[in-house]
Structure formats: C-alpha cells, structure tokens
Tab-separated table of N, CA and C in Angstrom:
chain	number	residue	atom	x	y	z
A	361	UNK	N	9.505	-26.857	-3.670
A	361	UNK	CA	8.930	-26.699	-4.220
A	361	UNK	C	9.160	-25.260	-5.180
A	362	UNK	N	10.261	-24.988	-5.237
A	362	UNK	CA	10.385	-23.350	-5.925
A	362	UNK	C	9.860	-22.454	-5.444
A	363	UNK	N	9.443	-22.449	-4.148
A	363	UNK	CA	9.331	-21.707	-2.838
A	363	UNK	C	10.676	-21.293	-2.252
A	364	UNK	N	11.074	-19.790	-2.153
A	364	UNK	CA	12.176	-19.141	-1.732
A	364	UNK	C	11.904	-18.455	-0.514
A	365	UNK	N	12.026	-18.509	0.793
A	365	UNK	CA	12.025	-18.441	1.765
A	365	UNK	C	12.887	-17.552	2.599
A	366	UNK	N	13.093	-16.306	2.729
A	366	UNK	CA	14.100	-15.639	3.322
A	366	UNK	C	13.989	-14.969	4.729
A	367	UNK	N	15.129	-15.626	5.560
A	367	UNK	CA	14.912	-15.624	7.029
A	367	UNK	C	16.160	-14.512	7.460
A	368	UNK	N	15.749	-13.326	7.991
A	368	UNK	CA	16.178	-12.248	8.795
A	368	UNK	C	15.829	-12.143	10.138
A	369	UNK	N	17.006	-11.327	10.784
A	369	UNK	CA	16.089	-11.285	11.886
A	369	UNK	C	15.937	-9.737	11.688
A	370	UNK	N	14.688	-9.793	11.828
A	370	UNK	CA	13.798	-8.455	11.663
A	370	UNK	C	13.837	-7.773	12.810
A	371	UNK	N	13.475	-8.055	14.298
A	371	UNK	CA	14.039	-7.100	15.297
A	371	UNK	C	15.091	-6.579	15.473
A	372	UNK	N	16.127	-6.567	14.489
A	372	UNK	CA	17.250	-6.030	14.501
A	372	UNK	C	17.410	-4.859	12.965
A	373	UNK	N	16.236	-4.749	12.472
A	373	UNK	CA	16.573	-4.166	11.189
A	373	UNK	C	16.494	-4.555	10.026
A	374	UNK	N	16.867	-5.906	10.081
A	374	UNK	CA	17.767	-6.496	8.665
A	374	UNK	C	16.818	-7.345	8.151
A	375	UNK	N	15.576	-6.894	7.886
A	375	UNK	CA	14.217	-7.433	7.044
A	375	UNK	C	13.062	-7.496	7.036
A	376	UNK	N	12.537	-7.897	6.308
A	376	UNK	CA	10.943	-8.041	6.747
A	376	UNK	C	10.806	-9.467	7.002
A	377	UNK	N	9.484	-9.886	8.009
A	377	UNK	CA	9.351	-11.058	8.661
A	377	UNK	C	8.280	-11.496	7.497
A	378	UNK	N	8.019	-12.699	7.812
A	378	UNK	CA	6.789	-13.756	6.924
A	378	UNK	C	5.874	-12.943	7.538
A	379	UNK	N	5.014	-13.114	6.445
A	379	UNK	CA	4.630	-13.723	4.722
A	379	UNK	C	5.456	-12.307	3.891
A	380	UNK	N	5.772	-11.414	4.256
A	380	UNK	CA	6.473	-10.291	3.872
A	380	UNK	C	7.245	-10.893	3.090
A	381	UNK	N	8.062	-11.412	3.468
A	381	UNK	CA	9.817	-12.328	3.151
A	381	UNK	C	9.583	-13.130	1.982
A	382	UNK	N	8.603	-13.478	2.354
A	382	UNK	CA	8.070	-14.406	0.998
A	382	UNK	C	8.406	-14.153	-0.574
A	383	UNK	N	8.772	-14.864	-1.438
A	383	UNK	CA	9.035	-13.800	-2.607
A	383	UNK	C	7.852	-13.669	-3.480
A	384	UNK	N	7.166	-14.065	-3.408
A	384	UNK	CA	5.597	-14.074	-4.228
A	384	UNK	C	5.012	-12.999	-3.671
A	385	UNK	N	5.428	-12.516	-2.409
A	385	UNK	CA	4.665	-11.804	-1.978
A	385	UNK	C	4.650	-10.294	-2.207
A	386	UNK	N	3.854	-9.244	-2.228
A	386	UNK	CA	3.935	-7.599	-2.403
A	386	UNK	C	4.349	-7.179	-0.661
A	387	UNK	N	5.365	-6.516	-0.488
A	387	UNK	CA	5.535	-6.518	0.685
A	387	UNK	C	5.254	-4.637	0.805
A	388	UNK	N	4.000	-5.087	1.912
A	388	UNK	CA	3.796	-2.863	2.368
A	388	UNK	C	3.853	-2.890	3.417
A	389	UNK	N	4.673	-1.642	3.324
A	389	UNK	CA	5.075	-0.940	4.774
A	389	UNK	C	3.676	-0.142	4.846
A	390	UNK	N	3.871	0.733	6.455
A	390	UNK	CA	2.895	1.683	6.831
A	390	UNK	C	3.438	2.848	7.108
A	391	UNK	N	3.053	4.225	6.132
A	391	UNK	CA	3.490	5.513	6.430
A	391	UNK	C	2.257	5.940	7.051
A	392	UNK	N	2.671	7.111	7.920
A	392	UNK	CA	1.609	8.203	8.788
A	392	UNK	C	1.193	9.261	7.623
A	393	UNK	N	0.146	10.342	8.353
A	393	UNK	CA	-0.189	11.583	7.558
A	393	UNK	C	1.142	12.125	7.463
A	394	UNK	N	1.957	12.207	7.939
A	394	UNK	CA	3.272	13.406	7.813
A	394	UNK	C	4.178	12.698	6.968
A	395	UNK	N	3.377	11.871	6.101
A	395	UNK	CA	4.928	10.819	5.217
A	395	UNK	C	5.905	10.289	5.810
A	396	UNK	N	5.738	9.830	6.688
A	396	UNK	CA	6.771	9.633	7.467
A	396	UNK	C	6.602	7.987	7.550
A	397	UNK	N	7.741	6.792	7.869
A	397	UNK	CA	7.562	5.640	7.895
A	397	UNK	C	6.861	5.489	8.865
A	398	UNK	N	5.596	4.886	9.679
A	398	UNK	CA	5.240	4.542	10.821
A	398	UNK	C	6.137	3.993	11.743
A	399	UNK	N	6.078	4.075	13.103
A	399	UNK	CA	7.306	3.698	13.776
A	399	UNK	C	7.237	2.243	14.087
A	400	UNK	N	6.251	1.419	14.015
A	400	UNK	CA	5.982	-0.072	13.677
A	400	UNK	C	5.796	-0.795	12.411
A	401	UNK	N	6.395	-0.006	11.560
A	401	UNK	CA	6.607	-0.748	10.479
A	401	UNK	C	7.877	-1.200	9.898
A	402	UNK	N	8.131	-2.291	9.468
A	402	UNK	CA	9.502	-2.830	9.063
A	402	UNK	C	9.656	-2.939	7.740
A	403	UNK	N	10.961	-2.341	7.419
A	403	UNK	CA	11.546	-2.283	6.292
A	403	UNK	C	12.888	-2.691	5.697
A	404	UNK	N	12.785	-2.884	4.705
A	404	UNK	CA	14.098	-4.152	4.354
A	404	UNK	C	14.043	-3.986	2.784
A	405	UNK	N	14.935	-4.862	2.221
A	405	UNK	CA	15.201	-5.100	0.721
A	405	UNK	C	14.093	-5.376	-0.079
A	406	UNK	N	13.399	-6.526	0.873
A	406	UNK	CA	11.960	-6.621	0.383
A	406	UNK	C	11.082	-5.793	-0.416
A	407	UNK	N	10.944	-4.646	0.439
A	407	UNK	CA	10.393	-3.955	0.456
A	407	UNK	C	9.409	-3.062	-0.849
A	408	UNK	N	8.056	-3.103	-0.865
A	408	UNK	CA	7.872	-2.780	-2.251
A	408	UNK	C	7.660	-1.428	-2.649
A	409	UNK	N	6.722	-0.971	-1.235
A	409	UNK	CA	6.252	0.468	-1.356
A	409	UNK	C	5.466	0.450	0.270
A	410	UNK	N	5.099	1.781	0.741
A	410	UNK	CA	3.968	1.806	1.728
A	410	UNK	C	3.043	2.476	1.691
A	411	UNK	N	1.976	1.561	2.423
A	411	UNK	CA	0.855	2.729	2.056
A	411	UNK	C	0.370	3.410	3.528
A	412	UNK	N	-0.630	4.244	3.262
A	412	UNK	CA	-1.000	4.990	4.889
A	412	UNK	C	-1.748	4.340	5.814
A	413	UNK	N	-1.632	4.564	6.827
A	413	UNK	CA	-1.909	4.080	7.874
A	413	UNK	C	-1.977	4.931	9.301
A	414	UNK	N	-1.883	4.331	10.423
A	414	UNK	CA	-1.428	4.951	12.057
A	414	UNK	C	-0.123	5.717	12.003
A	415	UNK	N	0.099	6.894	13.131
A	415	UNK	CA	1.364	6.474	13.296
A	415	UNK	C	1.773	7.776	13.682
A	416	UNK	N	0.859	8.881	13.040
A	416	UNK	CA	1.366	10.591	12.727
A	416	UNK	C	0.468	11.122	13.828
A	417	UNK	N	-0.787	11.826	13.215
A	417	UNK	CA	-1.578	13.013	13.703
A	417	UNK	C	-2.962	11.984	13.423
A	418	UNK	N	-3.158	11.441	12.268
A	418	UNK	CA	-4.727	10.845	12.592
A	418	UNK	C	-4.563	9.113	11.865
A	419	UNK	N	-5.482	8.581	12.122
A	419	UNK	CA	-5.903	7.260	12.240
A	419	UNK	C	-6.243	7.143	10.899
A	420	UNK	N	-6.849	5.588	10.771
A	420	UNK	CA	-7.607	4.950	9.498
A	420	UNK	C	-8.954	4.803	10.216
A	421	UNK	N	-9.862	5.261	9.828
A	421	UNK	CA	-11.226	5.769	9.601
A	421	UNK	C	-11.837	4.399	8.648
A	422	UNK	N	-12.368	3.593	9.583
A	422	UNK	CA	-13.297	2.413	8.999
A	422	UNK	C	-14.294	1.854	9.417
A	423	UNK	N	-14.991	1.502	8.779
A	423	UNK	CA	-16.469	0.593	9.353
A	423	UNK	C	-15.985	-0.560	10.657
A	424	UNK	N	-17.098	-0.531	11.513
A	424	UNK	CA	-16.797	-1.306	12.497
A	424	UNK	C	-17.801	-2.264	12.801
A	425	UNK	N	-17.446	-3.311	13.228
A	425	UNK	CA	-18.207	-4.325	13.708
A	425	UNK	C	-19.442	-3.678	14.704
A	426	UNK	N	-20.715	-3.695	15.009
A	426	UNK	CA	-21.562	-3.286	15.670
A	426	UNK	C	-21.463	-4.052	17.011
A	427	UNK	N	-22.504	-3.253	17.605
A	427	UNK	CA	-22.600	-3.950	19.518
A	427	UNK	C	-21.330	-4.307	20.071
A	428	UNK	N	-21.397	-4.858	20.634
A	428	UNK	CA	-20.168	-5.476	21.810
A	428	UNK	C	-19.086	-5.833	21.404
A	429	UNK	N	-18.886	-6.922	19.874
A	429	UNK	CA	-17.869	-7.071	19.274
A	429	UNK	C	-17.023	-6.147	18.379
A	430	UNK	N	-18.240	-4.435	18.164
A	430	UNK	CA	-17.240	-3.195	17.840
A	430	UNK	C	-16.196	-2.842	18.619
A	431	UNK	N	-15.384	-1.734	18.250
A	431	UNK	CA	-14.239	-1.209	18.929
A	431	UNK	C	-14.971	-0.043	19.189
A	432	UNK	N	-15.866	0.239	18.614
A	432	UNK	CA	-16.855	1.684	19.577
A	432	UNK	C	-18.012	1.468	19.497
A	433	UNK	N	-18.919	2.168	19.810
A	433	UNK	CA	-20.373	2.677	20.158
A	433	UNK	C	-21.245	2.810	18.741
A	434	UNK	N	-20.337	3.266	17.821
A	434	UNK	CA	-21.088	3.600	16.068
A	434	UNK	C	-20.663	2.371	15.257
A	435	UNK	N	-20.836	2.712	13.926
A	435	UNK	CA	-20.666	2.012	12.797
A	435	UNK	C	-19.208	2.008	12.397
A	436	UNK	N	-18.426	3.090	13.209
A	436	UNK	CA	-17.399	3.211	12.638
A	436	UNK	C	-16.027	3.111	13.412
A	437	UNK	N	-14.928	3.135	13.534
A	437	UNK	CA	-13.677	3.433	14.099
A	437	UNK	C	-12.962	3.954	13.684
A	438	UNK	N	-11.855	4.254	14.043
A	438	UNK	CA	-10.299	5.261	14.254
A	438	UNK	C	-9.369	4.374	14.746
A	439	UNK	N	-9.470	3.401	15.017
A	439	UNK	CA	-8.466	2.477	15.648
A	439	UNK	C	-7.559	1.508	14.942
A	440	UNK	N	-8.199	1.509	13.542
A	440	UNK	CA	-7.796	0.648	12.617
A	440	UNK	C	-5.986	1.270	12.154
A	441	UNK	N	-5.214	0.111	12.836
A	441	UNK	CA	-3.670	0.821	12.066
A	441	UNK	C	-3.015	-0.667	11.649
A	442	UNK	N	-1.740	-0.211	11.540
A	442	UNK	CA	-0.691	-1.207	11.242
A	442	UNK	C	-0.794	-1.340	9.857
A	443	UNK	N	0.166	-2.648	9.655
A	443	UNK	CA	0.339	-2.835	7.905
A	443	UNK	C	-1.316	-3.649	8.065
A	444	UNK	N	-1.919	-4.020	8.987
A	444	UNK	CA	-3.197	-4.597	8.788
A	444	UNK	C	-4.294	-3.557	8.041
A	445	UNK	N	-3.881	-2.363	8.164
A	445	UNK	CA	-4.777	-1.481	7.455
A	445	UNK	C	-4.028	-0.874	6.203
A	446	UNK	N	-2.843	-0.995	5.805
A	446	UNK	CA	-2.255	-0.387	4.911
A	446	UNK	C	-2.333	-1.739	3.823
A	447	UNK	N	-1.723	-2.811	4.132
A	447	UNK	CA	-2.223	-4.233	3.218
A	447	UNK	C	-3.350	-3.911	2.646
A	448	UNK	N	-4.301	-4.416	2.924
A	448	UNK	CA	-5.602	-4.025	2.414
A	448	UNK	C	-5.879	-2.835	1.639
A	449	UNK	N	-5.339	-1.549	1.924
A	449	UNK	CA	-5.071	-0.575	0.797
A	449	UNK	C	-4.931	-0.652	-0.234
A	450	UNK	N	-3.601	-1.576	0.360
A	450	UNK	CA	-2.921	-1.684	-1.424
A	450	UNK	C	-3.583	-2.941	-2.363
A	451	UNK	N	-3.851	-3.489	-1.495
A	451	UNK	CA	-4.855	-4.772	-2.152
A	451	UNK	C	-5.787	-3.815	-2.916
A	452	UNK	N	-6.417	-2.928	-2.442
A	452	UNK	CA	-7.783	-2.074	-3.125
A	452	UNK	C	-7.258	-1.933	-4.625
A	453	UNK	N	-6.267	-1.081	-4.435
A	453	UNK	CA	-5.885	-0.358	-5.728
A	453	UNK	C	-5.644	-1.587	-7.088
A	454	UNK	N	-4.582	-2.992	-6.366
A	454	UNK	CA	-4.510	-3.382	-7.136
A	454	UNK	C	-5.702	-4.252	-7.815
A	455	UNK	N	-6.714	-4.031	-7.293
A	455	UNK	CA	-8.245	-4.558	-7.675
A	455	UNK	C	-8.799	-3.553	-8.352
A	456	UNK	N	-8.387	-2.061	-8.195
A	456	UNK	CA	-9.462	-1.423	-9.335
A	456	UNK	C	-8.469	-0.978	-10.342
A	457	UNK	N	-7.197	-1.632	-10.484
A	457	UNK	CA	-6.264	-1.496	-11.905
A	457	UNK	C	-6.724	-2.940	-12.270
A	458	UNK	N	-6.955	-3.721	-11.488
A	458	UNK	CA	-7.474	-4.973	-12.522
A	458	UNK	C	-8.927	-4.951	-13.189
A	459	UNK	N	-9.701	-3.948	-12.493
A	459	UNK	CA	-10.916	-3.896	-13.042
A	459	UNK	C	-11.103	-2.810	-14.100
A	460	UNK	N	-10.027	-2.241	-14.140
A	460	UNK	CA	-9.948	-1.371	-15.585
A	460	UNK	C	-9.275	-2.621	-16.569
A	461	UNK	N	-8.931	-3.680	-16.170
A	461	UNK	CA	-8.169	-4.275	-17.182
A	461	UNK	C	-7.954	-5.961	-16.633
A	462	UNK	N	-8.757	-6.471	-16.657
A	462	UNK	CA	-8.252	-7.710	-16.169
A	462	UNK	C	-7.320	-8.575	-16.719
A	463	UNK	N	-6.709	-8.264	-18.246
A	463	UNK	CA	-6.135	-9.019	-18.629
A	463	UNK	C	-4.646	-9.085	-18.288
A	464	UNK	N	-4.427	-8.025	-17.056
A	464	UNK	CA	-3.208	-7.784	-16.610
A	464	UNK	C	-2.120	-8.807	-15.919
A	465	UNK	N	-1.076	-9.360	-15.708
A	465	UNK	CA	-0.719	-10.139	-15.230
A	465	UNK	C	-0.358	-9.618	-13.688
A	466	UNK	N	0.388	-10.472	-12.728
A	466	UNK	CA	0.498	-9.541	-11.255
A	466	UNK	C	1.961	-9.085	-11.314
A	467	UNK	N	2.629	-9.543	-12.804
A	467	UNK	CA	3.846	-8.159	-12.321
A	467	UNK	C	3.508	-6.974	-13.173
A	468	UNK	N	3.002	-6.813	-13.764
A	468	UNK	CA	2.395	-5.835	-14.324
A	468	UNK	C	1.378	-4.785	-13.472
A	469	UNK	N	0.527	-5.625	-13.051
A	469	UNK	CA	-0.092	-4.761	-11.607
A	469	UNK	C	1.005	-4.400	-10.410
A	470	UNK	N	1.956	-4.939	-10.382
A	470	UNK	CA	2.642	-4.803	-8.876
A	470	UNK	C	3.670	-3.279	-9.745
A	471	UNK	N	4.282	-3.526	-11.560
A	471	UNK	CA	4.943	-2.165	-11.776
A	471	UNK	C	3.862	-1.054	-11.667
A	472	UNK	N	3.180	-0.969	-12.357
A	472	UNK	CA	1.854	0.142	-11.955
A	472	UNK	C	1.958	0.295	-11.002
A	473	UNK	N	1.411	-0.094	-9.985
A	473	UNK	CA	1.805	0.853	-8.279
A	473	UNK	C	2.952	0.916	-8.250
A	474	UNK	N	3.868	0.262	-8.472
A	474	UNK	CA	5.231	0.923	-7.824
A	474	UNK	C	5.507	2.123	-8.697
A	475	UNK	N	5.236	2.152	-9.875
A	475	UNK	CA	5.769	2.728	-10.819
A	475	UNK	C	4.814	4.117	-10.644
A	476	UNK	N	3.781	4.205	-10.143
A	476	UNK	CA	2.885	5.373	-9.713
A	476	UNK	C	2.792	6.064	-8.290
A	477	UNK	N	3.978	5.346	-6.876
A	477	UNK	CA	3.892	5.810	-6.095
A	477	UNK	C	4.742	7.230	-5.561
A	478	UNK	N	4.182	8.035	-4.880
A	478	UNK	CA	5.021	9.193	-4.499
A	478	UNK	C	5.921	9.145	-3.398
A	479	UNK	N	6.897	9.620	-3.938
A	479	UNK	CA	7.880	9.732	-3.217
A	479	UNK	C	7.901	10.279	-2.004
A	480	UNK	N	8.369	9.963	-0.898
A	480	UNK	CA	7.514	10.413	0.813
A	480	UNK	C	8.958	10.338	1.307
A	481	UNK	N	9.446	10.899	2.562
A	481	UNK	CA	10.041	11.068	3.121
A	481	UNK	C	11.481	11.874	3.174
A	482	UNK	N	12.615	11.477	3.567
A	482	UNK	CA	13.697	12.092	3.411
A	482	UNK	C	14.883	11.714	2.821
A	483	UNK	N	14.853	10.485	3.141
A	483	UNK	CA	15.520	9.508	2.388
A	483	UNK	C	15.653	9.725	1.111
A	484	UNK	N	17.080	9.631	0.284
A	484	UNK	CA	16.897	9.950	-1.343
A	484	UNK	C	16.440	8.052	-1.465
A	485	UNK	N	16.084	8.383	-3.083
A	485	UNK	CA	15.977	7.065	-3.547
A	485	UNK	C	17.257	6.911	-4.630
A	486	UNK	N	17.266	5.607	-4.659
A	486	UNK	CA	18.439	5.225	-5.536
A	486	UNK	C	17.434	4.261	-6.805
A	487	UNK	N	17.212	4.788	-7.687
A	487	UNK	CA	16.802	4.374	-8.977
A	487	UNK	C	15.026	3.991	-8.592
A	488	UNK	N	14.548	5.046	-7.706
A	488	UNK	CA	13.368	5.266	-7.390
A	488	UNK	C	13.382	4.439	-6.376
A	489	UNK	N	13.482	3.894	-5.302
A	489	UNK	CA	13.498	3.038	-4.510
A	489	UNK	C	13.993	2.840	-3.310
A	490	UNK	N	14.054	2.786	-1.895
A	490	UNK	CA	14.820	2.773	-1.143
A	490	UNK	C	14.949	1.980	0.218
A	491	UNK	N	15.592	1.920	0.965
A	491	UNK	CA	14.675	0.926	2.210
A	491	UNK	C	14.019	0.924	3.156
A	492	UNK	N	13.290	2.361	3.223
A	492	UNK	CA	12.752	2.737	4.365
A	492	UNK	C	11.050	3.020	3.659
A	493	UNK	N	11.225	3.134	2.551
A	493	UNK	CA	9.500	3.465	1.658
A	493	UNK	C	9.331	2.145	0.211
A	494	UNK	N	10.351	1.884	-0.160
A	494	UNK	CA	10.615	0.988	-1.207
A	494	UNK	C	10.117	1.747	-2.414
A	495	UNK	N	9.491	1.947	-3.185
A	495	UNK	CA	9.186	2.905	-4.437
A	495	UNK	C	8.183	4.103	-3.504
A	496	UNK	N	7.974	4.202	-2.382
A	496	UNK	CA	7.084	5.302	-2.484
A	496	UNK	C	6.122	4.773	-1.287
A	497	UNK	N	5.065	5.840	-1.771
A	497	UNK	CA	3.760	5.698	-0.768
A	497	UNK	C	2.977	5.509	-1.987
A	498	UNK	N	1.806	4.506	-2.033
A	498	UNK	CA	0.911	4.362	-3.261
A	498	UNK	C	0.027	5.395	-3.386
A	499	UNK	N	-0.253	5.438	-4.917
A	499	UNK	CA	-0.932	6.893	-4.994
A	499	UNK	C	-2.443	6.328	-6.201
A	500	UNK	N	-3.437	5.989	-5.416
A	500	UNK	CA	-4.445	5.211	-6.519
A	500	UNK	C	-4.511	5.719	-7.618
A	501	UNK	N	-4.920	6.974	-7.238
A	501	UNK	CA	-5.307	8.130	-8.711
A	501	UNK	C	-4.080	7.620	-9.795
A	502	UNK	N	-3.022	8.069	-9.363
A	502	UNK	CA	-1.483	7.938	-10.402
A	502	UNK	C	-1.956	6.173	-11.084
A	503	UNK	N	-2.203	4.981	-10.219
A	503	UNK	CA	-2.021	4.374	-10.568
A	503	UNK	C	-3.107	3.447	-11.430
A	504	UNK	N	-4.293	4.307	-11.520
A	504	UNK	CA	-5.640	3.709	-12.005
A	504	UNK	C	-5.560	4.670	-13.018
A	505	UNK	N	-4.951	5.534	-13.305
A	505	UNK	CA	-5.150	6.011	-14.237
A	505	UNK	C	-4.137	5.960	-15.476
A	506	UNK	N	-2.916	5.052	-14.920
A	506	UNK	CA	-2.055	4.593	-16.022
A	506	UNK	C	-2.460	3.722	-16.205
A	507	UNK	N	-3.918	3.107	-16.185
A	507	UNK	CA	-3.934	1.668	-17.002
A	507	UNK	C	-4.975	2.680	-17.655
A	508	UNK	N	-5.271	1.843	-19.379
A	508	UNK	CA	-6.574	2.254	-20.218
A	508	UNK	C	-7.447	1.348	-20.080
A	509	UNK	N	-8.825	1.807	-20.114
A	509	UNK	CA	-10.092	0.471	-19.840
A	509	UNK	C	-9.420	-0.424	-21.066
A	510	UNK	N	-9.943	-1.739	-20.684
A	510	UNK	CA	-9.765	-2.756	-21.459
A	510	UNK	C	-11.367	-2.337	-22.185
A	511	UNK	N	-11.241	-2.899	-23.696
A	511	UNK	CA	-12.535	-2.675	-24.180
A	511	UNK	C	-13.600	-3.842	-23.684
A	512	UNK	N	-14.546	-3.459	-23.493
A	512	UNK	CA	-15.858	-4.326	-23.539
A	512	UNK	C	-15.818	-4.067	-22.005
A	513	UNK	N	-15.173	-3.377	-20.860
A	513	UNK	CA	-15.057	-3.267	-19.965
A	513	UNK	C	-15.997	-2.115	-19.027
A	514	UNK	N	-16.131	-1.998	-17.772
A	514	UNK	CA	-16.950	-1.127	-16.853
A	514	UNK	C	-15.329	0.088	-16.589
A	515	UNK	N	-15.597	0.913	-16.941
A	515	UNK	CA	-14.733	2.272	-16.995
A	515	UNK	C	-14.866	2.220	-15.095
A	516	UNK	N	-13.803	2.592	-14.667
A	516	UNK	CA	-13.473	2.882	-13.042
A	516	UNK	C	-12.833	4.040	-13.064
A	517	UNK	N	-13.551	5.234	-12.723
A	517	UNK	CA	-13.020	6.582	-12.714
A	517	UNK	C	-12.583	7.213	-11.508
A	518	UNK	N	-11.535	7.338	-11.325
A	518	UNK	CA	-11.103	8.333	-9.786
A	518	UNK	C	-10.652	9.820	-9.459
A	519	UNK	N	-11.503	10.317	-8.957
A	519	UNK	CA	-11.508	11.558	-9.319
A	519	UNK	C	-10.809	12.523	-8.156
A	520	UNK	N	-9.641	12.797	-8.710
A	520	UNK	CA	-8.449	13.218	-7.640
A	520	UNK	C	-9.224	14.487	-6.519
A	521	UNK	N	-9.012	14.571	-5.667
A	521	UNK	CA	-9.564	15.648	-4.573
A	521	UNK	C	-8.488	15.981	-3.572
A	522	UNK	N	-7.210	16.040	-4.234
A	522	UNK	CA	-5.947	16.846	-3.613
A	522	UNK	C	-6.227	18.319	-3.066
A	523	UNK	N	-7.338	18.812	-3.909
A	523	UNK	CA	-7.419	20.342	-3.718
A	523	UNK	C	-8.092	20.646	-2.491
A	524	UNK	N	-8.715	19.489	-1.420
A	524	UNK	CA	-9.083	19.697	-0.312
A	524	UNK	C	-8.639	20.136	0.714
A	525	UNK	N	-7.230	19.826	0.476
A	525	UNK	CA	-6.765	20.050	1.844
A	525	UNK	C	-5.917	19.298	2.535
A	526	UNK	N	-6.555	17.890	2.372
A	526	UNK	CA	-6.385	16.762	3.241
A	526	UNK	C	-4.887	15.832	2.360
A	527	UNK	N	-4.511	16.260	1.416
A	527	UNK	CA	-3.434	15.997	0.766
A	527	UNK	C	-3.469	14.816	0.139
A	528	UNK	N	-4.296	14.872	-0.632
A	528	UNK	CA	-4.517	14.081	-2.329
A	528	UNK	C	-5.702	12.721	-1.886
A	529	UNK	N	-6.632	12.905	-0.856
A	529	UNK	CA	-7.905	11.748	-1.354
A	529	UNK	C	-8.018	11.518	-2.423
A	530	UNK	N	-9.549	10.937	-2.762
A	530	UNK	CA	-9.698	10.767	-4.038
A	530	UNK	C	-11.222	9.919	-3.743
A	531	UNK	N	-12.061	10.198	-4.622
A	531	UNK	CA	-13.153	9.931	-4.840
A	531	UNK	C	-13.274	8.560	-5.609
A	532	UNK	N	-14.094	7.176	-6.028
A	532	UNK	CA	-13.664	6.330	-6.744
A	532	UNK	C	-15.361	5.694	-7.200
A	533	UNK	N	-15.366	5.836	-8.312
A	533	UNK	CA	-16.924	5.692	-8.359
A	533	UNK	C	-16.942	4.644	-9.958
A	534	UNK	N	-17.907	3.666	-10.069
A	534	UNK	CA	-17.760	2.891	-11.569
A	534	UNK	C	-19.100	3.659	-12.156
A	535	UNK	N	-18.484	2.904	-13.530
A	535	UNK	CA	-19.514	3.789	-14.946
A	535	UNK	C	-20.388	2.493	-15.124
C-alpha cells in the first residue's frame, strides 16, 4: 500500500517507536524547561523536532477534567507531560500556520516549523539537525510569522512575550 514501516529496537536507543517511525508522521520529541531532551523522550534518525514538556523544573499546565475524573481539585493540572503534551503543542503550531494560509501543503507546513526551530542543547547540529533534538525546539512565534496571511483570511497575531523572563512565552489572538 506504499507505506513504509521502520522497525527499530528503541529500547536500545536505535530509533523511534510507532507511530513516530511511520514515514507519514511528524516525529515530535519532548524537551524540558532547561532546553534539554526530557529523559523519557525517544530520539533517532526520524525525529523532526522537540516541543516543550516536563522533565526539568517545571511541567505543563493545562485544563483538567472536573470532579473525580480529574487529576486535581480545580480546573487545571500541572501533571500533563510526556510526548502526550509535546505532540499536541506542535500540532497547534501547525494549525496556526494553516490558519494564516490554508493553501499550504503538509510538506510546506513541516518545513516552516523545522526552519523556525530554536537550536537547543549542547550537541552540534549537522546541516540544522541532530539525533537528539531533530531540527530543534519548536518556536510558534517564528513559525507563524514566517507565513504571510492568505488573501481574505483572518489574520493570526502572535505577540512575543520573551521579555517577561519565562523564556519565550507568547500570546495568541485572532483578528
């Protein structure tokens, strides 16, 4: 059927497991707030980039289910972690890019994200990529601002808030 599956022994650090190893996937690893690979994140030749998650000093805060089904007593939790939090963050960046220009292809969106990544960690990047961080850590501000809004499309604005000391947070709004 044209799909290529890659099989690796990822327990020995020789690649990514399914579904990230599928050629049609965008493989997202997890980085922490110290700009290092989170200790639970896989890495390998197929890795496209990393997105912030837990594993350092801070985790990811997100809305929580209410009542006994939730993880906390209020509407938010800070125990959302892993690539389960990193991958949706990257998908959200892709959605913001598509909202600026819905005519973009999957490959164009992937290239915009990878070209706008921040290089993190101490390992060298060979032609803009390395085995631990892929193309680096996603940067929503750079990615969205790399796309000119399509004609007759709502414009998405992202204001850089890196001056607040948090290390590059941003606020997102639509007009």
